[in-house]
Coordinates of C-alpha atoms and ligand atoms in Angstrom, one line a residue:
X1 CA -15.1 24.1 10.9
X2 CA -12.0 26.2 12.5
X3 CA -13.5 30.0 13.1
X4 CA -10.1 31.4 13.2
X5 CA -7.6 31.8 10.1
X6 CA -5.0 29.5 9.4
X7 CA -1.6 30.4 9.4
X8 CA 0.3 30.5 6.6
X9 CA 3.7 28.2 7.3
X10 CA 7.1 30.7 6.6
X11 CA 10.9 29.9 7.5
X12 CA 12.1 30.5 10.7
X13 CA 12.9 33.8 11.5
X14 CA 16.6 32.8 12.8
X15 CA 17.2 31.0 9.6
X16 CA 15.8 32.9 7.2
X17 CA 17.7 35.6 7.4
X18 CA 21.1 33.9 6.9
X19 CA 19.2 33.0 3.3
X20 CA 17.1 34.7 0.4
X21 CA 14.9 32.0 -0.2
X22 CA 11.2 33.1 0.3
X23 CA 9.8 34.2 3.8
X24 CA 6.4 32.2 3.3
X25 CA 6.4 28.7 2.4
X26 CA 2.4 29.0 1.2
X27 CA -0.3 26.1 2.4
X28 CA -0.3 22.7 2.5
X29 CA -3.2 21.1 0.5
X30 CA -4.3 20.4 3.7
X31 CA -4.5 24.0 5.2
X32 CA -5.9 25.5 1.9
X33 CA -9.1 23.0 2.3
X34 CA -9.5 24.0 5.9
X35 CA -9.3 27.5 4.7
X36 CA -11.4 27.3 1.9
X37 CA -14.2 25.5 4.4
X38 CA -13.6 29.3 6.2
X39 CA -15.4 31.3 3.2
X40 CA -18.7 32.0 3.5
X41 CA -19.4 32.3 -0.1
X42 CA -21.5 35.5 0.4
X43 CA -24.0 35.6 -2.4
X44 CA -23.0 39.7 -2.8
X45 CA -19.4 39.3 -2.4
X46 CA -18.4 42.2 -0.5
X47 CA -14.9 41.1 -1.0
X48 CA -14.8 41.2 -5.3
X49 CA -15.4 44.7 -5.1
X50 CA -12.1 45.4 -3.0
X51 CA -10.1 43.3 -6.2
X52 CA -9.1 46.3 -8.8
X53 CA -9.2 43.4 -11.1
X54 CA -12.4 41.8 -10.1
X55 CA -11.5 38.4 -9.1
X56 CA -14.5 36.1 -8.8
X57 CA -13.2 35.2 -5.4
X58 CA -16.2 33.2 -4.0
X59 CA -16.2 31.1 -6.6
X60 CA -12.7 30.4 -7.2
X61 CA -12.4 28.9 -3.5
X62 CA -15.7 27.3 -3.4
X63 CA -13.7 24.8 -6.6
X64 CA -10.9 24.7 -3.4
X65 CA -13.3 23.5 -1.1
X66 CA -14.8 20.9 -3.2
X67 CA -11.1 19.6 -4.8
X68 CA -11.4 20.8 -8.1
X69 CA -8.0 23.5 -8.0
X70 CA -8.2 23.0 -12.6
X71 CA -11.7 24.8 -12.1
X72 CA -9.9 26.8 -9.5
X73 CA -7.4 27.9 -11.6
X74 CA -10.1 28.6 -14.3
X75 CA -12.0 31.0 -12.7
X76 CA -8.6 32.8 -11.3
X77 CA -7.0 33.1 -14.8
X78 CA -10.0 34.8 -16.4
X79 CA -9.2 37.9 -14.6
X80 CA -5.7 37.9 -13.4
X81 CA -3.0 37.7 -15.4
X82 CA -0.3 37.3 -12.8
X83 CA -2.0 35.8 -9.8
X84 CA 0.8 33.5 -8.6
X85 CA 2.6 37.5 -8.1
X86 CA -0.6 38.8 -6.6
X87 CA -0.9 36.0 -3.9
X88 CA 2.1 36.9 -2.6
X89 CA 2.5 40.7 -2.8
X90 CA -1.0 41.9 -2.8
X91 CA -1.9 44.6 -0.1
X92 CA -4.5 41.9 0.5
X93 CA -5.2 43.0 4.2
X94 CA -6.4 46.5 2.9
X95 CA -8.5 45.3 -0.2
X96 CA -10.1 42.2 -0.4
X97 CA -9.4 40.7 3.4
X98 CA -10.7 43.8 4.5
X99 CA -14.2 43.8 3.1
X100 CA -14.3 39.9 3.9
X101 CA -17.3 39.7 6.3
X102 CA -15.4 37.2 9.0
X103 CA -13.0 40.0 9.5
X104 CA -13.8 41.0 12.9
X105 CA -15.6 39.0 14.8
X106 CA -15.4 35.6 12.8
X107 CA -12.1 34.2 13.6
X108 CA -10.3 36.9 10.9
X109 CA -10.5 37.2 7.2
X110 CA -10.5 34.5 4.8
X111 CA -7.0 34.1 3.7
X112 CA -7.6 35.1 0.1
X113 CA -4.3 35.7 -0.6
X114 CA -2.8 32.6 0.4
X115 CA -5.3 30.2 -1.3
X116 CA -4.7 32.7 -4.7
X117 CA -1.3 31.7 -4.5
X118 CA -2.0 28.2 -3.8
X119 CA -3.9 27.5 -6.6
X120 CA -2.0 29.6 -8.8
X121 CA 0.7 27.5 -7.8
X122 CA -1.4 24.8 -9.0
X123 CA -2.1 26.3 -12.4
X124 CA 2.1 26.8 -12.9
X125 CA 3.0 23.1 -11.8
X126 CA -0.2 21.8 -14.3
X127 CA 0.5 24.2 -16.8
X128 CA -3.1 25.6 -16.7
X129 CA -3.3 28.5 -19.0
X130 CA -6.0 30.5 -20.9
X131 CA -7.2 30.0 -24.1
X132 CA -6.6 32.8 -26.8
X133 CA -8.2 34.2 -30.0
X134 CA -7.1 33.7 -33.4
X135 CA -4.1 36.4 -34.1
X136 CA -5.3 39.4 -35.8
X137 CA -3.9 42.1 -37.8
X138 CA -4.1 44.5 -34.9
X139 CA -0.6 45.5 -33.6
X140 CA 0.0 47.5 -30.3
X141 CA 3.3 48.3 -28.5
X142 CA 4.0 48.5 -25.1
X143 CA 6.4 50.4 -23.3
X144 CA 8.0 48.9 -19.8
X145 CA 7.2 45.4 -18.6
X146 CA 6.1 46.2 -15.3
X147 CA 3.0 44.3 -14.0
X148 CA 0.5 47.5 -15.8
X149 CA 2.3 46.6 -19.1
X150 CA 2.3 42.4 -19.0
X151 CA -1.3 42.8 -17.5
X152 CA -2.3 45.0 -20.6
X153 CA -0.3 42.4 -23.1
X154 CA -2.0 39.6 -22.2
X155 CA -5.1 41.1 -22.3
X156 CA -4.1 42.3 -25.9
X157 CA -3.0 38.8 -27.0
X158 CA -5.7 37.0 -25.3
X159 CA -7.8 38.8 -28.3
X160 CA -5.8 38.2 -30.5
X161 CA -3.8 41.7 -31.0
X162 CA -0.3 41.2 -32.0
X163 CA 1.8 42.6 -29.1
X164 CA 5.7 44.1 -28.7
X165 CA 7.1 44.9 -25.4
X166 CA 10.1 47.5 -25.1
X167 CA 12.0 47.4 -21.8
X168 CA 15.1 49.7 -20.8
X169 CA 16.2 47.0 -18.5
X170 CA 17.7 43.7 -19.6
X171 CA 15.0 41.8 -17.7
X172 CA 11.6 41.9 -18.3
X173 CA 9.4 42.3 -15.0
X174 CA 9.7 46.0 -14.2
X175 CA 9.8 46.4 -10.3
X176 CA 9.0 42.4 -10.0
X177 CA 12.3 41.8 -10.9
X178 CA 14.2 44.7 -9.8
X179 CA 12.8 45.7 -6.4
X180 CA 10.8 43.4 -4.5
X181 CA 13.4 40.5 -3.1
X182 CA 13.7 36.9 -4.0
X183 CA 12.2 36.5 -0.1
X184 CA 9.4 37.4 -0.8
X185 CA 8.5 36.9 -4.1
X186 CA 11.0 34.3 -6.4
X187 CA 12.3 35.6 -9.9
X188 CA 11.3 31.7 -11.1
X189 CA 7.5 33.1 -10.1
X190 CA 7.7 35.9 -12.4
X191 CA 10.1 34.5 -15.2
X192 CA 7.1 32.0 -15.4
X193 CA 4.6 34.1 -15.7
X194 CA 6.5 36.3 -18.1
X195 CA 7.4 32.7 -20.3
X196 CA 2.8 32.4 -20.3
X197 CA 2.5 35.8 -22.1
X198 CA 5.7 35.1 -24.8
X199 CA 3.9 31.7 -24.9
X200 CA 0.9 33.2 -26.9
X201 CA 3.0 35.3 -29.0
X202 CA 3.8 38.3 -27.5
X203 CA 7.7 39.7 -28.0
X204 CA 9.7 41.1 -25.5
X205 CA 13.0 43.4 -26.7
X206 CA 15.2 44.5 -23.7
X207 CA 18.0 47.2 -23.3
X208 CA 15.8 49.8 -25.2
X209 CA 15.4 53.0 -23.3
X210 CA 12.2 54.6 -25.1
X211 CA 12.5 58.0 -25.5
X212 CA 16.7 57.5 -26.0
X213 CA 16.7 54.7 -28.2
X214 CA 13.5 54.5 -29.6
X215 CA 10.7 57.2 -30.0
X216 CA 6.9 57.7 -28.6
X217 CA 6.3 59.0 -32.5
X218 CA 8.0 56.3 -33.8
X219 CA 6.1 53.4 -32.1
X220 CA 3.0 55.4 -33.0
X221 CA 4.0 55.7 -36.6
X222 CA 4.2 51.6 -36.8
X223 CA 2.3 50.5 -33.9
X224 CA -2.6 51.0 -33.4
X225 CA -1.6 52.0 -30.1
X226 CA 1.2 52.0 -27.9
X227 CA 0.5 51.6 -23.7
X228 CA 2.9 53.3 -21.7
X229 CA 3.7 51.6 -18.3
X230 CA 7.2 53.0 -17.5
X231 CA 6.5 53.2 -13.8
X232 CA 8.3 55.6 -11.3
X233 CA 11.1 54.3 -10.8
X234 CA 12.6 58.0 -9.5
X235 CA 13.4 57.8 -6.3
X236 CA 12.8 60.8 -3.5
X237 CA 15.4 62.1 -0.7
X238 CA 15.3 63.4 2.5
X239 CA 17.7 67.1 1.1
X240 CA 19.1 67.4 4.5
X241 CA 22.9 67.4 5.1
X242 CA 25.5 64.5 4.6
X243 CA 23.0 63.2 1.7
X244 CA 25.8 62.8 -0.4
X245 CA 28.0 60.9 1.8
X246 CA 29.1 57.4 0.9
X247 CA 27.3 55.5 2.4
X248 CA 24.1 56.8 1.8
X249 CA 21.2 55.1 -1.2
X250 CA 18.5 55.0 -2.3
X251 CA 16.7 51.9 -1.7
X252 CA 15.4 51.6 -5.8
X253 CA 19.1 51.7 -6.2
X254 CA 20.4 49.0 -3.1
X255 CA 17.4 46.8 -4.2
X256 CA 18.3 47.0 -7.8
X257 CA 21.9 45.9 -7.3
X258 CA 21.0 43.3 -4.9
X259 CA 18.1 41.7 -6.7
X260 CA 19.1 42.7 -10.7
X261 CA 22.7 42.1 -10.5
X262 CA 22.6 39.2 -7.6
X263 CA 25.1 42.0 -5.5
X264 CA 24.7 39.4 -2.6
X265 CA 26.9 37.2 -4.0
X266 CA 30.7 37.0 -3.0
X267 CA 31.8 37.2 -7.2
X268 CA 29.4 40.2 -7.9
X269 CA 30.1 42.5 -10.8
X270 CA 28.5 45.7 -9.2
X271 CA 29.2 44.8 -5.6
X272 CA 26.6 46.8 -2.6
X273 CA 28.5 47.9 0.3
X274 CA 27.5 45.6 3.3
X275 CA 27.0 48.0 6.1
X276 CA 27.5 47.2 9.6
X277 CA 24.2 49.1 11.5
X278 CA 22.2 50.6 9.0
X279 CA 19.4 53.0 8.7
X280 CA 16.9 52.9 6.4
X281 CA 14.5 55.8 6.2
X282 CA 10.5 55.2 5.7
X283 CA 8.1 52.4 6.3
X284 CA 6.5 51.3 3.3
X285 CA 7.5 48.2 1.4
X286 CA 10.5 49.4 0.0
X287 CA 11.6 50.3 3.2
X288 CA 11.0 46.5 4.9
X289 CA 12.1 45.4 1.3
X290 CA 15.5 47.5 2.1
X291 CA 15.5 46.6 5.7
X292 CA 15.2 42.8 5.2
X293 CA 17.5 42.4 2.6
X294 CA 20.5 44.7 4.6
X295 CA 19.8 42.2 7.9
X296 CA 20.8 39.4 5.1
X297 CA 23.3 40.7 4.0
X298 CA 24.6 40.3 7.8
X299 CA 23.7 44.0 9.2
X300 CA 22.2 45.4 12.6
X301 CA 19.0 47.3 10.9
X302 CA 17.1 50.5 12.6
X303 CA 14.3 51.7 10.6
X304 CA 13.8 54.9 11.3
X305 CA 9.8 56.5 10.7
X306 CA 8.2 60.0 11.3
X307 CA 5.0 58.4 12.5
X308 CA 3.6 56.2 14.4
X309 CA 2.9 52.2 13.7
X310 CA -1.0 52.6 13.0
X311 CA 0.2 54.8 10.0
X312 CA 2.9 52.0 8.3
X313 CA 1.9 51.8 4.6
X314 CA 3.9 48.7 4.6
X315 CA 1.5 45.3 4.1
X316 CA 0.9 43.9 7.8
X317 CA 2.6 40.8 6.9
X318 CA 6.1 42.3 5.7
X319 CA 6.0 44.4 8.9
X320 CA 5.7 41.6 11.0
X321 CA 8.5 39.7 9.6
X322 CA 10.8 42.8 10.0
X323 CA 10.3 42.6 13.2
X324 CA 10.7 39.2 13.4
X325 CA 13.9 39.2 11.8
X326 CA 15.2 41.3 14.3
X327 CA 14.7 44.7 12.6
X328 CA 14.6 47.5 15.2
X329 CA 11.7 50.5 14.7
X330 CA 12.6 53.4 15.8
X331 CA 8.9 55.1 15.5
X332 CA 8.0 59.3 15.8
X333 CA 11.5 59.9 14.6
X334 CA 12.5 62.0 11.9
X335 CA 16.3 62.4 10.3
X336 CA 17.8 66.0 10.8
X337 CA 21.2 65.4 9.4
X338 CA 23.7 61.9 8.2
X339 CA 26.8 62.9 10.2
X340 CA 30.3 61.4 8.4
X341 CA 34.1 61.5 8.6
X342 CA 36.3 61.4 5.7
X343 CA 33.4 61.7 3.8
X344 CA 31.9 58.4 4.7
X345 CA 28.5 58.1 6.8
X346 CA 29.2 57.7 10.4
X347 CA 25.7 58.3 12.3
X348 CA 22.5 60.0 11.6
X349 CA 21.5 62.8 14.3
X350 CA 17.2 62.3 14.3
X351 CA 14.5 64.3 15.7
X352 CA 11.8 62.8 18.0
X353 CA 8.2 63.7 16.1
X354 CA 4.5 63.7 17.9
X355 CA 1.6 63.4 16.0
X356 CA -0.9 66.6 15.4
X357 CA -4.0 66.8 13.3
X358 CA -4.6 65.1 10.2
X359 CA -2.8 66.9 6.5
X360 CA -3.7 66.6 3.2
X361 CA -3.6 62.6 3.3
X362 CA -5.9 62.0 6.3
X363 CA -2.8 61.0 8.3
X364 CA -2.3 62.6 11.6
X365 CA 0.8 65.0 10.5
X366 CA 3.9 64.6 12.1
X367 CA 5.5 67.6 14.4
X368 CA 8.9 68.0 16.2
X369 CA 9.0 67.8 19.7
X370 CA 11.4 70.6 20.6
X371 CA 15.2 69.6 22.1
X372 CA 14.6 66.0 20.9
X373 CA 17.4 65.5 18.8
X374 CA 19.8 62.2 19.6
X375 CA 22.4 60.6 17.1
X376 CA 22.0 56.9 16.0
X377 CA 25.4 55.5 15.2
X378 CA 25.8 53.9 11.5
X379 CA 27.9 53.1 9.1
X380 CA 24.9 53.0 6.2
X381 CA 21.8 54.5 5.3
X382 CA 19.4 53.8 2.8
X383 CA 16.2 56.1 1.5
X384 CA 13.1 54.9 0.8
X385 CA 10.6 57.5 0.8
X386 CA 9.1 56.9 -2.0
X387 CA 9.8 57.5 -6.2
X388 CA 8.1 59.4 -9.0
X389 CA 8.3 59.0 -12.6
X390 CA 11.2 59.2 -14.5
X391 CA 11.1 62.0 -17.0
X392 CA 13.1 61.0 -20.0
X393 CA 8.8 60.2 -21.6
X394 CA 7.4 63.4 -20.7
X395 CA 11.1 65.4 -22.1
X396 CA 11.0 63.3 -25.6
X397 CA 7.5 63.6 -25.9
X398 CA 6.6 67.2 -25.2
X399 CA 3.0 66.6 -26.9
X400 CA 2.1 63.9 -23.8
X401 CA 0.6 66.1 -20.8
X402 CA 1.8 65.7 -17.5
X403 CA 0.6 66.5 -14.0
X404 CA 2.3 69.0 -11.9
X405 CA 3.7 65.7 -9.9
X406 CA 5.1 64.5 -13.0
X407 CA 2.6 61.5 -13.6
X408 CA 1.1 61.0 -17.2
X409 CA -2.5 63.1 -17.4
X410 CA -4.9 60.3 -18.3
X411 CA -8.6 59.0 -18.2
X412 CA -10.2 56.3 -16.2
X413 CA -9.0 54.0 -19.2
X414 CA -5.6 55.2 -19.4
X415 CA -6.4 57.4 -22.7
X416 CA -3.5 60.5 -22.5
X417 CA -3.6 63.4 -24.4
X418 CA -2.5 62.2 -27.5
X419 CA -5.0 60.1 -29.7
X420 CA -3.8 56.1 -29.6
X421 CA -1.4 56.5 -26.7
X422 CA -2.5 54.9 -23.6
X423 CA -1.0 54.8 -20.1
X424 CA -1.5 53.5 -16.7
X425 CA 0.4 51.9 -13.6
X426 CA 2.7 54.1 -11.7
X427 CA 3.5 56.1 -14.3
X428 CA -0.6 57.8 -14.6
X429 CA -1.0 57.4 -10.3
X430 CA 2.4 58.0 -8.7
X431 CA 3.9 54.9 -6.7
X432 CA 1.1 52.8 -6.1
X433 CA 0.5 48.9 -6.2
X434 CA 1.1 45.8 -8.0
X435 CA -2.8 45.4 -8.3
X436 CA -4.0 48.7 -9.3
X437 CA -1.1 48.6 -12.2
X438 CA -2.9 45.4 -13.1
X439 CA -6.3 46.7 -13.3
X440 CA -4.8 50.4 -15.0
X441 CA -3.4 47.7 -17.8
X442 CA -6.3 45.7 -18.2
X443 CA -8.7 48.7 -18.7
X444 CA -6.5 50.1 -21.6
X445 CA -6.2 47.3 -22.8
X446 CA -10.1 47.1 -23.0
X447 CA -10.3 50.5 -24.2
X448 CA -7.7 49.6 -27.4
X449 CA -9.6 46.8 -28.3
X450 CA -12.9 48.7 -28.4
X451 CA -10.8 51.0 -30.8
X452 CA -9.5 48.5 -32.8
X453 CA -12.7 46.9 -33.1
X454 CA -14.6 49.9 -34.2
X455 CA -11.4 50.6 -36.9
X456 CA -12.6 47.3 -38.4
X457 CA -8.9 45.8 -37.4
X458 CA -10.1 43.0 -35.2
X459 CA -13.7 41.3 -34.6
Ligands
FAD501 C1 10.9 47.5 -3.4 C2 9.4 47.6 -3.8 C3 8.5 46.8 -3.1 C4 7.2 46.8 -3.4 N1 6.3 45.9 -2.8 C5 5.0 45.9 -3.2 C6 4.1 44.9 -2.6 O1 4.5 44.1 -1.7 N2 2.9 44.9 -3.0 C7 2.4 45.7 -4.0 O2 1.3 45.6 -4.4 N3 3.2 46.7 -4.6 C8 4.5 46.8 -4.2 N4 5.4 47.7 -4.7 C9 4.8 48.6 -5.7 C10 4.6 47.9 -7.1 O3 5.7 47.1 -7.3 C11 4.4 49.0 -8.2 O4 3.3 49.8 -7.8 C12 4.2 48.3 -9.5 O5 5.3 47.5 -9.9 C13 3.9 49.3 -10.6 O6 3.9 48.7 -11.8 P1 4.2 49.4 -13.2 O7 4.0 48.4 -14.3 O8 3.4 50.6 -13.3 O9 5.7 49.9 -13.2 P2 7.0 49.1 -12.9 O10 6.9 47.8 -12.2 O11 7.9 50.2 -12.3 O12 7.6 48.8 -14.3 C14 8.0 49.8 -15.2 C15 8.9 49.2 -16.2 O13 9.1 50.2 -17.3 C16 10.5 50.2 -17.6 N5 10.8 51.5 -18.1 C17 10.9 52.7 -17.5 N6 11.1 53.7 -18.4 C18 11.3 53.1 -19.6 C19 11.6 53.6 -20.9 N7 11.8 54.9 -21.1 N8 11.7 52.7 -21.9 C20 11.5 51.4 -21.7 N9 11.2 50.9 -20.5 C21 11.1 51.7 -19.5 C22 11.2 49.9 -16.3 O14 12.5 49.4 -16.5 C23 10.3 48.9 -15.7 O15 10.6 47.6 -16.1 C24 6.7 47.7 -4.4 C25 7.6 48.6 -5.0 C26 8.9 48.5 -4.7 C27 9.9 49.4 -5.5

């Protein structure tokens, strides 16, 4: 048996970026065997309890090892509802991988993520899907289609609970669709997973803004319950000086264009400006997401972060293929100012930072080293430093409590202050991940069915 991880195949950097097809080209039969052989199948399963959705991980690749990817698939299904989007986007490396006992001295984690995606993969190509209960009289609507809100659907119309889905955008998928890039994870991927969940019923109406169009008290009126998953899809900025320059975006905003309304292409309606050398600001995934997509669209990329590499929120894997790709860090650095002339963005003049004791978040906080400053020379920047919820809910709904960061108030199970309205995702936690948005939708979704079955409306 190999000790070390396998290596999951990808495009060549020097290729890749002249395309938008995905990064990661997932395993071969053969490699996801010899990985499987690599899990240990630990009777406690240190690494379920890192899954917010509580994957049966063992046991789904101990059906890998032995051939049978239908049982495989099985097992996966039963608790994820969009695992062929986890595999590839997961913050694996901080959740499961990490609590994987060969993680340190045992040749690396088991590459959980990849086999996920591999047998998910599996599941699409065969069809595999789960099996549902007889339709009810139960009804619930659910606002957004994010990954909290199709999580909490098909938990709904796996038991049976007649389900609506309102979305602002003309695309279901929430930031699926809109933000993360066809690199790294294909709109085919989520399209089919969306097409699973409208297979057992569930309906999907787009281009309805709820709290313009429609109403919280009306869905409430008609609906048992109503979920709210809306997100937080408002993005932050630096407030410094030449913000307003053109030139300068937010990266919900490049991303959207790009990835909603295909700005990449030559005949684009809504058209993104192609920078020469751009900046993008932060070092999450939205930032790499940003990054990687400007160097494809044919620009020199410098990322520019106020701390230090260890402290990257990005997933390891997306930071490696920045770098790959050519992307330029420029670490310890802060933006003071976006210089311009004629009111177009012309430079950025940055601070150098050094790191001093640990803030509020545990991370060592960032501090200015004194007569620093230097000017990086651009024709672009782009902001991703992170996004809170929008507040058109909270404004049409005064009744719904919010916290003083603008998040819905909530319990564990996403029940809000108003009885039958449930919430979770980004919307209840701030920007957070595709998994925990899973497991926040699954729960209310649990919670609404324990209502409904104590209201006599299902069994
Ligand atoms: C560029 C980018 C890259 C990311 N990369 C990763 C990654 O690699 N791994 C990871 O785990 N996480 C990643 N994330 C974070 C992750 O995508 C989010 O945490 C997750 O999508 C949150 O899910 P959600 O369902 O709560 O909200 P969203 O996905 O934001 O969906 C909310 C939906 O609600 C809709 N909506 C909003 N308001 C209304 C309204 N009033 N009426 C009707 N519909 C409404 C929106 O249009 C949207 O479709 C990334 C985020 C971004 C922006």
């Amino acid at each position: 048996m190999n000790l070390l991880r396998h290596t999951v195949p990808a495009q060549l950097p020097e290729e890749r970026i002249k395309n938008f097809d995905e990064v990661s080209l997932g395993f071969t039969p053969e490699l996801a065997l010899a990985e499987s052989e690599r899990c240990l199948n630990c009777k406690n399963a240190p690494c379920m309890t890192g899954c917010p959705v509580g994957v049966h991980i063992p046991e789904f690749i101990s059906h890998v090892r032995t051939g049978d990817l239908d049982g495989a698939a099985e097992v996966l299904l039963r608790d994820n509802n969009l695992p062929a989007v986890c595999g590839r986007v997961c913050p694996q490396g901080n959740q499961c991988e990490k609590l994987c006992v060969r993680r340190e001295k045992l040749g690396g984690s088991v590459a959980i993520g990849a086999l996920e995606r591999y047998v998910a993969d599996h599941a699409k190509a065969k069809g595999i899907t789960v099996s549902k209960k007889e339709k009810t009289e139960a009804k619930v609507a659910v606002v957004g289609t994010g990954p909290a809100s199709l999580s909490c659907a098909a938990d709904l119309a796996k038991a049976g609970v007649g389900v609506v889905m309102f979305e602002a955008l003309h695309k279901p998928g929430g930031v699926l669709v809109y933000g993360i890039p066809e690199f790294r994870l294909p709109k085919s991927v989520v399209a089919e997973e969306i097409a699973k969940l409208t297979d057992m019923g569930v309906e999907i109406r787009t281009n309805i803004v709820v709290g313009k169009t429609v109403f919280l008290d009306e869905l409430l009126a008609e609906y048992d319950a109503v979920f709210v998953g809306t997100g937080a899809g408002l993005p932050s900025f630096l407030h410094i000086k030449g913000e307003n320059l053109s030139g300068v975006a937010s990266a919900n905003e490049f991303l959207t264009r790009v990835n909603l309304m295909k700005a990449y292409k030559k005949d684009a309606v809504t058209p993104v400006q192609r920078g020469r050398n751009v900046v993008v600001v932060g070092a999450g995934n939205v930032a790499m997401d940003a990054a990687r997509t400007a160097r494809r669209l044919g620009a020199e990329v410098t990322l520019v972060y106020r701390r230090s590499r260890a402290e990257m929120p990005a997933r390891a894997e997306e930071i490696e293929h920045a770098e790959e790709e050519g992307i330029r860090f420029e670490l310890l650095t802060n933006p003071v100012e976006i210089l311009g002339e004629n009111g177009s963005v012309t430079g950025m003049r940055c601070i150098r930072m050094e790191l001093g004791a640990p803030d509020a978040s545990g991370r060592r906080r960032p501090i200015p080293v004194e007569g620093s400053e230097f000017a990086i020379s651009c024709d672009e920047v782009i902001v991703a430093l992170g996004t809170t919820p929008n507040p058109i809910i909270k404004r049409s709904f005064p009744a719904l409590e919010t916290t003083p960061k603008g998040t819905i108030a909530a319990d564990e199970e996403g029940r809000t202050s108003v009885a039958r309205l449930y919430t979770g995702g980004d919307a209840m936690t701030g920007a957070a991940t595709v998994i925990l948005a899973m497991g926040a939708g699954k729960r209310s979704a649990h919670a609404m069915i324990e209502e409904l079955k104590k209201a006599g409306k299902i069994r």
